[in-house]
């Protein structure tokens, strides 16, 4: 067989057999997007269209091309998309309306060359529509010496986009031009084995079912700049597509920059035109089918139907066709169990059919076969019906299920930790009623919802041809009136440094017990409220418009801030968020003052405290840092809460201390900045709700009744306890963490209680006075201290008077003010099987209660806890 035809692309006649999807539009059309066009936009989790972009539709294709304002980013990592394709789907195929493309840059990439500055609708409607973009020639740094004009054409009947770019040298001297495209098909996309590396580039994503392909007019050569692991995303902003035939002799061998191909020399007044075709599909076979029409390759189509032994249609089965062991075409069956593959003519092939829960099947297909009926084995599965027991009745709500193999059966793997409802060996469900296909074997299901409800365990077996039924009921074991579990930092694909589906993220955090979760996407104001409503989860979780402001470029982990509640403007750049800035003070100030200074809670995310607050230029001389204190209500400690007590140990000689230690130093210097803990989850699985903040709310704590502004006010007052599991209640003279109390007699009444789910335990309770562990207020289970319990969820109780002026063991002299923090922790690491294999000990930390001992207001003691205040060289840990 001719190697030029080995990709198995298919003749045009095969296209007529494709099952029609949504109703076709009468003619192709182009509109510049307004709010009224929202219902016409593509579907899928990566849609980035906003007002001012361009929507192109035909009977088979819907795509969005970025508009040309001075600033147009699709998301935090997909920038300067003026004139770039940002959304693209096949609207005529079942399941094809599913955009997973981040961007296709048709004339270079923003890291190397500027985007288009002007757009022109050449033909707005008819059998063919044309949209043209102009990028002028620019000299100097960040410019390109040639002019680029890109034209998009969409025609009815064509399941692809025509893209033509003309590069022109308008100058009087020869110009070196970097002529290439870039595609942002990120993270879970792969370069499948089926394809022709010379002429057809395919990127497919089997987990979320989308694929994209690129061919050039006449089958001209393409080269893909991909890393050896065949993963398409890289730090240089995606995959570069080079056109090797356009590089002329004498152009030079040295690239203009490390991320660029070798240049092409263009003479004065000369133009070079590149024409290519961008093909969307559900899988690589869809792309190959369309490539046949473009390239004219003649290959036979093989129409498949997959059913089980009982004749029941099997959708979602993966089918691969191989010749001599080499895969030449692959795809998955649609809901009607149909699939068309591209095969070389007059060649016998071997087909393999796979689907989790079924035995892998192999079928031989004759050289002249045009259709085939494939039979697969019976399904092995388990069906769950899980509810919550409430006052004798059973309601269905979000649940988390960990499935482990037992008795020699391996743990199942449902896919990467970015999938919505099944990832790794975990399942998340919004209502507790779902099925899971599994290989035959013996399993254990660990069932629950976060740390406040019981955990149930069920053992079961599955076998081919049967669905095992599991019924269970969880019940509330911790009562936390007026306190809600808040995760105020997590991400979905709307941030682009995460590819977690928003629906899956909301389900996952709700199933992990989180009751309030503002959406905190990078530089984009969004809310989880629409997803909560779609999933019928309003009884269990609430949200609010929010943002994570991330300075790019900027000084790394000191320039990320969250704020809520915010005003959100849908279908606008960044949801209406203000512009970011490389200076943390300017950036957080914009967030603080956003919406005419409307009230909101603002936190500093995972800060490098020595750098941000003490040594701006990192020259080891304190200079007050970046000046962001006045805008900051709280800082994140996150998983660093477990490092607090070890950092205070007398034998700790480390110069570098954890973030939680530096926070104590700040409190002692008079910085009344509270602490929070959040998951900062970018993937799903056990990251969902893995650490959180208990926030006090007056009145009802039912999620459906939460007022985000009231929650923000309580957080601003410090009414918060940080936790990864234990429920810690602290009161000083009936006041909450964050409050200031009066103690003129030198005594305060301290009340502590700790409750834990059965799988979690704590063995130490320590009170810090002005950041120092008080020896008299240190209780350990090992030391048989009074107050520890084992008979119920109550693990510890203390209710007594604490003198703040007493010689010997007291660190606070008479008449000196002090702040009190309670820390609880456990020597036994991990939180139980429901929460994964974490080695972090159960930990909870209260925010400080400030004790005014003289009635003249609280005065900090300026103690540095035996360690000098940090400078830039101390460093600090950062997160994303």
PDB file of C-alpha atoms in Angstrom, residues 364-612:
ATOM      1  CA  UNK A 364     -11.100 -10.792  12.030  1.00  0.00           C
ATOM      2  CA  UNK A 365     -12.657  -8.823   9.150  1.00  0.00           C
ATOM      3  CA  UNK A 366     -12.330  -9.907   5.535  1.00  0.00           C
ATOM      4  CA  UNK A 367     -10.522  -7.763   2.987  1.00  0.00           C
ATOM      5  CA  UNK A 368     -13.717  -6.867   1.099  1.00  0.00           C
ATOM      6  CA  UNK A 369     -16.115  -6.369   4.042  1.00  0.00           C
ATOM      7  CA  UNK A 370     -18.022  -3.066   4.177  1.00  0.00           C
ATOM      8  CA  UNK A 371     -20.047  -3.806   7.303  1.00  0.00           C
ATOM      9  CA  UNK A 372     -19.596  -5.937  10.385  1.00  0.00           C
ATOM     10  CA  UNK A 373     -21.712  -6.939  13.363  1.00  0.00           C
ATOM     11  CA  UNK A 374     -19.494  -7.317  16.408  1.00  0.00           C
ATOM     12  CA  UNK A 375     -20.561  -9.226  19.490  1.00  0.00           C
ATOM     13  CA  UNK A 376     -19.081  -8.432  22.886  1.00  0.00           C
ATOM     14  CA  UNK A 377     -19.329 -10.250  26.166  1.00  0.00           C
ATOM     15  CA  UNK A 378     -21.817  -9.548  28.914  1.00  0.00           C
ATOM     16  CA  UNK A 379     -21.250  -6.663  31.319  1.00  0.00           C
ATOM     17  CA  UNK A 380     -20.051  -6.999  34.891  1.00  0.00           C
ATOM     18  CA  UNK A 381     -21.207  -4.094  37.057  1.00  0.00           C
ATOM     19  CA  UNK A 382     -22.331  -2.904  40.455  1.00  0.00           C
ATOM     20  CA  UNK A 383     -25.327  -0.617  41.036  1.00  0.00           C
ATOM     21  CA  UNK A 384     -25.412   1.620  44.111  1.00  0.00           C
ATOM     22  CA  UNK A 385     -28.416   3.047  45.892  1.00  0.00           C
ATOM     23  CA  UNK A 386     -27.095   5.183  48.729  1.00  0.00           C
ATOM     24  CA  UNK A 387     -29.144   7.523  50.854  1.00  0.00           C
ATOM     25  CA  UNK A 388     -28.881   9.592  53.992  1.00  0.00           C
ATOM     26  CA  UNK A 389     -30.917   8.502  56.978  1.00  0.00           C
ATOM     27  CA  UNK A 390     -32.855  11.439  58.448  1.00  0.00           C
ATOM     28  CA  UNK A 391     -35.428  11.017  61.198  1.00  0.00           C
ATOM     29  CA  UNK A 392     -36.539   7.622  59.991  1.00  0.00           C
ATOM     30  CA  UNK A 393     -36.663   8.573  56.331  1.00  0.00           C
ATOM     31  CA  UNK A 394     -34.080   8.277  53.612  1.00  0.00           C
ATOM     32  CA  UNK A 395     -33.094  11.064  51.251  1.00  0.00           C
ATOM     33  CA  UNK A 396     -30.760  10.939  48.297  1.00  0.00           C
ATOM     34  CA  UNK A 397     -27.857  13.340  48.154  1.00  0.00           C
ATOM     35  CA  UNK A 398     -24.206  13.549  47.130  1.00  0.00           C
ATOM     36  CA  UNK A 399     -21.964  10.629  48.041  1.00  0.00           C
ATOM     37  CA  UNK A 400     -18.384   9.512  47.610  1.00  0.00           C
ATOM     38  CA  UNK A 401     -17.492   5.841  47.118  1.00  0.00           C
ATOM     39  CA  UNK A 402     -13.991   4.374  47.222  1.00  0.00           C
ATOM     40  CA  UNK A 403     -13.779   0.976  45.529  1.00  0.00           C
ATOM     41  CA  UNK A 404     -10.835  -1.230  46.476  1.00  0.00           C
ATOM     42  CA  UNK A 405     -10.051  -4.676  45.180  1.00  0.00           C
ATOM     43  CA  UNK A 406      -9.844  -7.406  47.832  1.00  0.00           C
ATOM     44  CA  UNK A 407      -8.784 -11.052  47.946  1.00  0.00           C
ATOM     45  CA  UNK A 408      -6.309 -10.618  45.135  1.00  0.00           C
ATOM     46  CA  UNK A 409      -8.463  -8.420  42.888  1.00  0.00           C
ATOM     47  CA  UNK A 410      -6.565  -5.263  41.862  1.00  0.00           C
ATOM     48  CA  UNK A 411      -7.984  -1.839  42.610  1.00  0.00           C
ATOM     49  CA  UNK A 412      -9.997  -0.541  39.655  1.00  0.00           C
ATOM     50  CA  UNK A 413      -8.808   2.455  37.665  1.00  0.00           C
ATOM     51  CA  UNK A 414     -11.604   4.558  36.221  1.00  0.00           C
ATOM     52  CA  UNK A 415      -9.275   7.094  34.630  1.00  0.00           C
ATOM     53  CA  UNK A 416      -7.221  10.225  35.346  1.00  0.00           C
ATOM     54  CA  UNK A 417      -7.806  12.463  38.357  1.00  0.00           C
ATOM     55  CA  UNK A 418      -9.535  15.042  36.184  1.00  0.00           C
ATOM     56  CA  UNK A 419     -12.675  13.105  35.307  1.00  0.00           C
ATOM     57  CA  UNK A 420     -16.045  14.206  36.567  1.00  0.00           C
ATOM     58  CA  UNK A 421     -17.811  11.348  38.339  1.00  0.00           C
ATOM     59  CA  UNK A 422     -15.370   8.424  38.278  1.00  0.00           C
ATOM     60  CA  UNK A 423     -11.621   8.975  38.658  1.00  0.00           C
ATOM     61  CA  UNK A 424      -8.916   6.678  39.947  1.00  0.00           C
ATOM     62  CA  UNK A 425     -10.783   4.219  42.156  1.00  0.00           C
ATOM     63  CA  UNK A 426     -13.337   6.817  43.295  1.00  0.00           C
ATOM     64  CA  UNK A 427     -16.915   7.506  42.352  1.00  0.00           C
ATOM     65  CA  UNK A 428     -18.840  10.702  43.051  1.00  0.00           C
ATOM     66  CA  UNK A 429     -22.588  10.960  42.613  1.00  0.00           C
ATOM     67  CA  UNK A 430     -24.974  13.892  43.106  1.00  0.00           C
ATOM     68  CA  UNK A 431     -27.800  11.606  44.249  1.00  0.00           C
ATOM     69  CA  UNK A 432     -26.277   8.283  45.360  1.00  0.00           C
ATOM     70  CA  UNK A 433     -27.833   6.278  42.552  1.00  0.00           C
ATOM     71  CA  UNK A 434     -25.368   5.113  39.917  1.00  0.00           C
ATOM     72  CA  UNK A 435     -23.747   2.075  38.300  1.00  0.00           C
ATOM     73  CA  UNK A 436     -20.093   1.215  37.795  1.00  0.00           C
ATOM     74  CA  UNK A 437     -18.714  -1.306  35.307  1.00  0.00           C
ATOM     75  CA  UNK A 438     -15.925  -3.394  36.850  1.00  0.00           C
ATOM     76  CA  UNK A 439     -13.783  -6.335  35.865  1.00  0.00           C
ATOM     77  CA  UNK A 440     -15.003  -9.517  37.565  1.00  0.00           C
ATOM     78  CA  UNK A 441     -13.622  -9.957  41.058  1.00  0.00           C
ATOM     79  CA  UNK A 442     -14.071  -9.153  44.729  1.00  0.00           C
ATOM     80  CA  UNK A 443     -14.298  -5.591  45.963  1.00  0.00           C
ATOM     81  CA  UNK A 444     -14.887  -3.404  48.976  1.00  0.00           C
ATOM     82  CA  UNK A 445     -16.897  -0.189  48.742  1.00  0.00           C
ATOM     83  CA  UNK A 446     -16.226   2.538  51.322  1.00  0.00           C
ATOM     84  CA  UNK A 447     -19.180   4.909  51.313  1.00  0.00           C
ATOM     85  CA  UNK A 448     -19.632   8.326  52.846  1.00  0.00           C
ATOM     86  CA  UNK A 449     -19.906  12.092  52.503  1.00  0.00           C
ATOM     87  CA  UNK A 450     -17.112  14.046  54.119  1.00  0.00           C
ATOM     88  CA  UNK A 451     -16.179  14.046  57.803  1.00  0.00           C
ATOM     89  CA  UNK A 452     -19.558  14.785  59.364  1.00  0.00           C
ATOM     90  CA  UNK A 453     -21.432  11.678  58.220  1.00  0.00           C
ATOM     91  CA  UNK A 454     -20.871   8.017  58.957  1.00  0.00           C
ATOM     92  CA  UNK A 455     -18.751   5.791  56.742  1.00  0.00           C
ATOM     93  CA  UNK A 456     -20.273   2.513  55.571  1.00  0.00           C
ATOM     94  CA  UNK A 457     -18.377  -0.464  54.134  1.00  0.00           C
ATOM     95  CA  UNK A 458     -19.791  -3.122  51.849  1.00  0.00           C
ATOM     96  CA  UNK A 459     -18.002  -6.132  50.341  1.00  0.00           C
ATOM     97  CA  UNK A 460     -19.267  -7.549  47.062  1.00  0.00           C
ATOM     98  CA  UNK A 461     -18.342  -9.573  44.015  1.00  0.00           C
ATOM     99  CA  UNK A 462     -19.091  -8.945  40.369  1.00  0.00           C
ATOM    100  CA  UNK A 463     -19.193 -11.385  37.479  1.00  0.00           C
ATOM    101  CA  UNK A 464     -19.926 -11.209  33.791  1.00  0.00           C
ATOM    102  CA  UNK A 465     -23.592 -10.975  32.908  1.00  0.00           C
ATOM    103  CA  UNK A 466     -24.696  -9.714  36.322  1.00  0.00           C
ATOM    104  CA  UNK A 467     -25.189  -6.383  38.055  1.00  0.00           C
ATOM    105  CA  UNK A 468     -24.606  -6.566  41.796  1.00  0.00           C
ATOM    106  CA  UNK A 469     -26.825  -4.269  43.851  1.00  0.00           C
ATOM    107  CA  UNK A 470     -25.504  -2.363  46.877  1.00  0.00           C
ATOM    108  CA  UNK A 471     -27.791  -0.455  49.186  1.00  0.00           C
ATOM    109  CA  UNK A 472     -26.539   1.638  52.103  1.00  0.00           C
ATOM    110  CA  UNK A 473     -27.530   4.561  54.270  1.00  0.00           C
ATOM    111  CA  UNK A 474     -25.180   7.069  55.870  1.00  0.00           C
ATOM    112  CA  UNK A 475     -26.169   9.182  58.832  1.00  0.00           C
ATOM    113  CA  UNK A 476     -24.959  12.374  60.419  1.00  0.00           C
ATOM    114  CA  UNK A 477     -22.540  11.727  63.283  1.00  0.00           C
ATOM    115  CA  UNK A 478     -21.217  15.269  63.890  1.00  0.00           C
ATOM    116  CA  UNK A 479     -23.561  18.072  64.846  1.00  0.00           C
ATOM    117  CA  UNK A 480     -22.055  21.432  63.910  1.00  0.00           C
ATOM    118  CA  UNK A 481     -24.844  24.005  64.397  1.00  0.00           C
ATOM    119  CA  UNK A 482     -24.037  27.462  62.997  1.00  0.00           C
ATOM    120  CA  UNK A 483     -20.811  26.243  61.390  1.00  0.00           C
ATOM    121  CA  UNK A 484     -20.443  25.424  57.688  1.00  0.00           C
ATOM    122  CA  UNK A 485     -17.640  23.643  55.855  1.00  0.00           C
ATOM    123  CA  UNK A 486     -16.123  26.038  53.329  1.00  0.00           C
ATOM    124  CA  UNK A 487     -13.600  25.366  50.580  1.00  0.00           C
ATOM    125  CA  UNK A 488     -12.700  28.777  49.276  1.00  0.00           C
ATOM    126  CA  UNK A 489     -10.119  27.752  46.692  1.00  0.00           C
ATOM    127  CA  UNK A 490     -10.503  25.160  43.950  1.00  0.00           C
ATOM    128  CA  UNK A 491     -10.385  25.101  40.183  1.00  0.00           C
ATOM    129  CA  UNK A 492     -12.041  23.702  37.090  1.00  0.00           C
ATOM    130  CA  UNK A 493     -11.231  23.848  33.421  1.00  0.00           C
ATOM    131  CA  UNK A 494     -12.388  27.473  33.450  1.00  0.00           C
ATOM    132  CA  UNK A 495      -8.938  28.160  34.881  1.00  0.00           C
ATOM    133  CA  UNK A 496      -7.134  26.064  32.218  1.00  0.00           C
ATOM    134  CA  UNK A 497      -4.409  24.950  34.648  1.00  0.00           C
ATOM    135  CA  UNK A 498      -7.082  22.441  35.695  1.00  0.00           C
ATOM    136  CA  UNK A 499      -9.173  20.317  33.364  1.00  0.00           C
ATOM    137  CA  UNK A 500     -11.689  19.240  35.996  1.00  0.00           C
ATOM    138  CA  UNK A 501     -15.207  19.453  34.623  1.00  0.00           C
ATOM    139  CA  UNK A 502     -17.252  22.027  36.610  1.00  0.00           C
ATOM    140  CA  UNK A 503     -20.115  19.555  37.049  1.00  0.00           C
ATOM    141  CA  UNK A 504     -17.682  16.977  38.370  1.00  0.00           C
ATOM    142  CA  UNK A 505     -15.978  19.483  40.664  1.00  0.00           C
ATOM    143  CA  UNK A 506     -19.271  20.551  42.223  1.00  0.00           C
ATOM    144  CA  UNK A 507     -20.363  16.935  42.662  1.00  0.00           C
ATOM    145  CA  UNK A 508     -16.992  16.001  44.141  1.00  0.00           C
ATOM    146  CA  UNK A 509     -16.818  18.785  46.714  1.00  0.00           C
ATOM    147  CA  UNK A 510     -20.454  18.294  47.714  1.00  0.00           C
ATOM    148  CA  UNK A 511     -19.807  14.556  48.099  1.00  0.00           C
ATOM    149  CA  UNK A 512     -16.840  15.471  50.309  1.00  0.00           C
ATOM    150  CA  UNK A 513     -19.068  17.384  52.695  1.00  0.00           C
ATOM    151  CA  UNK A 514     -18.288  20.949  51.580  1.00  0.00           C
ATOM    152  CA  UNK A 515     -21.316  23.195  52.110  1.00  0.00           C
ATOM    153  CA  UNK A 516     -20.131  26.496  50.646  1.00  0.00           C
ATOM    154  CA  UNK A 517     -17.704  26.865  47.760  1.00  0.00           C
ATOM    155  CA  UNK A 518     -17.269  30.118  45.856  1.00  0.00           C
ATOM    156  CA  UNK A 519     -15.822  29.470  42.399  1.00  0.00           C
ATOM    157  CA  UNK A 520     -12.216  30.692  42.291  1.00  0.00           C
ATOM    158  CA  UNK A 521     -11.039  30.410  38.709  1.00  0.00           C
ATOM    159  CA  UNK A 522      -7.863  32.199  37.706  1.00  0.00           C
ATOM    160  CA  UNK A 523      -8.664  35.754  36.585  1.00  0.00           C
ATOM    161  CA  UNK A 524     -12.274  34.907  35.695  1.00  0.00           C
ATOM    162  CA  UNK A 525     -15.286  35.731  37.855  1.00  0.00           C
ATOM    163  CA  UNK A 526     -17.599  32.726  37.854  1.00  0.00           C
ATOM    164  CA  UNK A 527     -19.980  30.910  40.159  1.00  0.00           C
ATOM    165  CA  UNK A 528     -20.830  27.269  40.737  1.00  0.00           C
ATOM    166  CA  UNK A 529     -24.505  28.198  41.216  1.00  0.00           C
ATOM    167  CA  UNK A 530     -25.671  27.107  37.719  1.00  0.00           C
ATOM    168  CA  UNK A 531     -24.054  23.689  38.133  1.00  0.00           C
ATOM    169  CA  UNK A 532     -25.483  23.295  41.636  1.00  0.00           C
ATOM    170  CA  UNK A 533     -28.935  23.969  40.221  1.00  0.00           C
ATOM    171  CA  UNK A 534     -28.489  21.533  37.318  1.00  0.00           C
ATOM    172  CA  UNK A 535     -27.357  18.811  39.722  1.00  0.00           C
ATOM    173  CA  UNK A 536     -30.194  19.467  42.200  1.00  0.00           C
ATOM    174  CA  UNK A 537     -27.662  20.045  44.982  1.00  0.00           C
ATOM    175  CA  UNK A 538     -29.002  23.324  46.423  1.00  0.00           C
ATOM    176  CA  UNK A 539     -29.912  21.586  49.688  1.00  0.00           C
ATOM    177  CA  UNK A 540     -26.324  20.491  50.189  1.00  0.00           C
ATOM    178  CA  UNK A 541     -23.994  23.176  48.831  1.00  0.00           C
ATOM    179  CA  UNK A 542     -24.035  26.868  47.951  1.00  0.00           C
ATOM    180  CA  UNK A 543     -21.716  29.089  45.925  1.00  0.00           C
ATOM    181  CA  UNK A 544     -21.037  32.722  45.061  1.00  0.00           C
ATOM    182  CA  UNK A 545     -19.321  34.634  42.260  1.00  0.00           C
ATOM    183  CA  UNK A 546     -15.622  34.797  43.022  1.00  0.00           C
ATOM    184  CA  UNK A 547     -12.172  34.822  41.454  1.00  0.00           C
ATOM    185  CA  UNK A 548      -8.556  33.913  42.023  1.00  0.00           C
ATOM    186  CA  UNK A 549      -6.587  36.925  40.880  1.00  0.00           C
ATOM    187  CA  UNK A 550      -3.289  35.606  39.508  1.00  0.00           C
ATOM    188  CA  UNK A 551      -0.588  37.994  38.365  1.00  0.00           C
ATOM    189  CA  UNK A 552       0.919  36.702  35.125  1.00  0.00           C
ATOM    190  CA  UNK A 553       3.687  37.685  34.703  1.00  0.00           C
ATOM    191  CA  UNK A 554       4.491  38.463  38.276  1.00  0.00           C
ATOM    192  CA  UNK A 555       6.300  37.265  41.358  1.00  0.00           C
ATOM    193  CA  UNK A 556       4.983  33.725  41.550  1.00  0.00           C
ATOM    194  CA  UNK A 557       3.226  32.517  44.653  1.00  0.00           C
ATOM    195  CA  UNK A 558       2.887  35.930  46.293  1.00  0.00           C
ATOM    196  CA  UNK A 559       0.559  37.364  43.672  1.00  0.00           C
ATOM    197  CA  UNK A 560      -2.556  35.211  43.949  1.00  0.00           C
ATOM    198  CA  UNK A 561      -5.620  36.503  45.790  1.00  0.00           C
ATOM    199  CA  UNK A 562      -9.237  35.389  46.172  1.00  0.00           C
ATOM    200  CA  UNK A 563     -12.298  37.521  46.805  1.00  0.00           C
ATOM    201  CA  UNK A 564     -16.053  37.033  47.226  1.00  0.00           C
ATOM    202  CA  UNK A 565     -18.869  37.860  46.738  1.00  0.00           C
ATOM    203  CA  UNK A 566     -18.225  39.718  43.487  1.00  0.00           C
ATOM    204  CA  UNK A 567     -20.304  41.219  40.727  1.00  0.00           C
ATOM    205  CA  UNK A 568     -20.174  38.938  37.680  1.00  0.00           C
ATOM    206  CA  UNK A 569     -20.870  40.057  34.115  1.00  0.00           C
ATOM    207  CA  UNK A 570     -21.555  37.007  31.976  1.00  0.00           C
ATOM    208  CA  UNK A 571     -20.094  36.587  28.477  1.00  0.00           C
ATOM    209  CA  UNK A 572     -17.516  39.328  28.987  1.00  0.00           C
ATOM    210  CA  UNK A 573     -13.743  39.166  29.278  1.00  0.00           C
ATOM    211  CA  UNK A 574     -12.898  37.498  32.604  1.00  0.00           C
ATOM    212  CA  UNK A 575     -16.527  37.813  33.727  1.00  0.00           C
ATOM    213  CA  UNK A 576     -15.933  41.518  34.288  1.00  0.00           C
ATOM    214  CA  UNK A 577     -12.919  41.088  36.571  1.00  0.00           C
ATOM    215  CA  UNK A 578     -10.412  43.936  36.762  1.00  0.00           C
ATOM    216  CA  UNK A 579      -7.050  43.565  35.045  1.00  0.00           C
ATOM    217  CA  UNK A 580      -4.303  41.751  36.868  1.00  0.00           C
ATOM    218  CA  UNK A 581      -0.930  43.356  37.560  1.00  0.00           C
ATOM    219  CA  UNK A 582       2.598  42.137  38.210  1.00  0.00           C
ATOM    220  CA  UNK A 583       2.717  44.223  41.421  1.00  0.00           C
ATOM    221  CA  UNK A 584       0.873  42.365  44.234  1.00  0.00           C
ATOM    222  CA  UNK A 585      -0.142  45.618  45.938  1.00  0.00           C
ATOM    223  CA  UNK A 586      -1.718  47.039  42.797  1.00  0.00           C
ATOM    224  CA  UNK A 587      -3.419  43.750  41.989  1.00  0.00           C
ATOM    225  CA  UNK A 588      -4.920  43.038  45.404  1.00  0.00           C
ATOM    226  CA  UNK A 589      -5.940  46.693  45.637  1.00  0.00           C
ATOM    227  CA  UNK A 590      -7.929  46.347  42.419  1.00  0.00           C
ATOM    228  CA  UNK A 591      -9.699  43.313  43.825  1.00  0.00           C
ATOM    229  CA  UNK A 592     -10.357  45.022  47.169  1.00  0.00           C
ATOM    230  CA  UNK A 593     -11.796  48.116  45.447  1.00  0.00           C
ATOM    231  CA  UNK A 594     -13.661  46.216  42.720  1.00  0.00           C
ATOM    232  CA  UNK A 595     -17.294  47.149  42.128  1.00  0.00           C
ATOM    233  CA  UNK A 596     -16.871  50.612  43.683  1.00  0.00           C
ATOM    234  CA  UNK A 597     -15.478  49.141  46.875  1.00  0.00           C
ATOM    235  CA  UNK A 598     -18.452  46.843  47.514  1.00  0.00           C
ATOM    236  CA  UNK A 599     -18.020  44.740  50.660  1.00  0.00           C
ATOM    237  CA  UNK A 600     -16.178  41.487  50.144  1.00  0.00           C
ATOM    238  CA  UNK A 601     -13.742  39.070  51.768  1.00  0.00           C
ATOM    239  CA  UNK A 602     -10.206  39.104  50.351  1.00  0.00           C
ATOM    240  CA  UNK A 603      -7.578  36.483  51.072  1.00  0.00           C
ATOM    241  CA  UNK A 604      -3.940  36.099  50.092  1.00  0.00           C
ATOM    242  CA  UNK A 605      -3.310  32.673  48.616  1.00  0.00           C
ATOM    243  CA  UNK A 606      -0.425  30.422  49.721  1.00  0.00           C
ATOM    244  CA  UNK A 607       1.956  33.340  50.362  1.00  0.00           C
ATOM    245  CA  UNK A 608       5.703  33.291  50.643  1.00  0.00           C
ATOM    246  CA  UNK A 609       5.459  35.340  53.837  1.00  0.00           C
ATOM    247  CA  UNK A 610       9.117  36.409  54.098  1.00  0.00           C
ATOM    248  CA  UNK A 611       9.035  37.795  50.566  1.00  0.00           C
ATOM    249  CA  UNK A 612       5.537  39.288  50.504  1.00  0.00           C
TER     250      UNK A 612
END
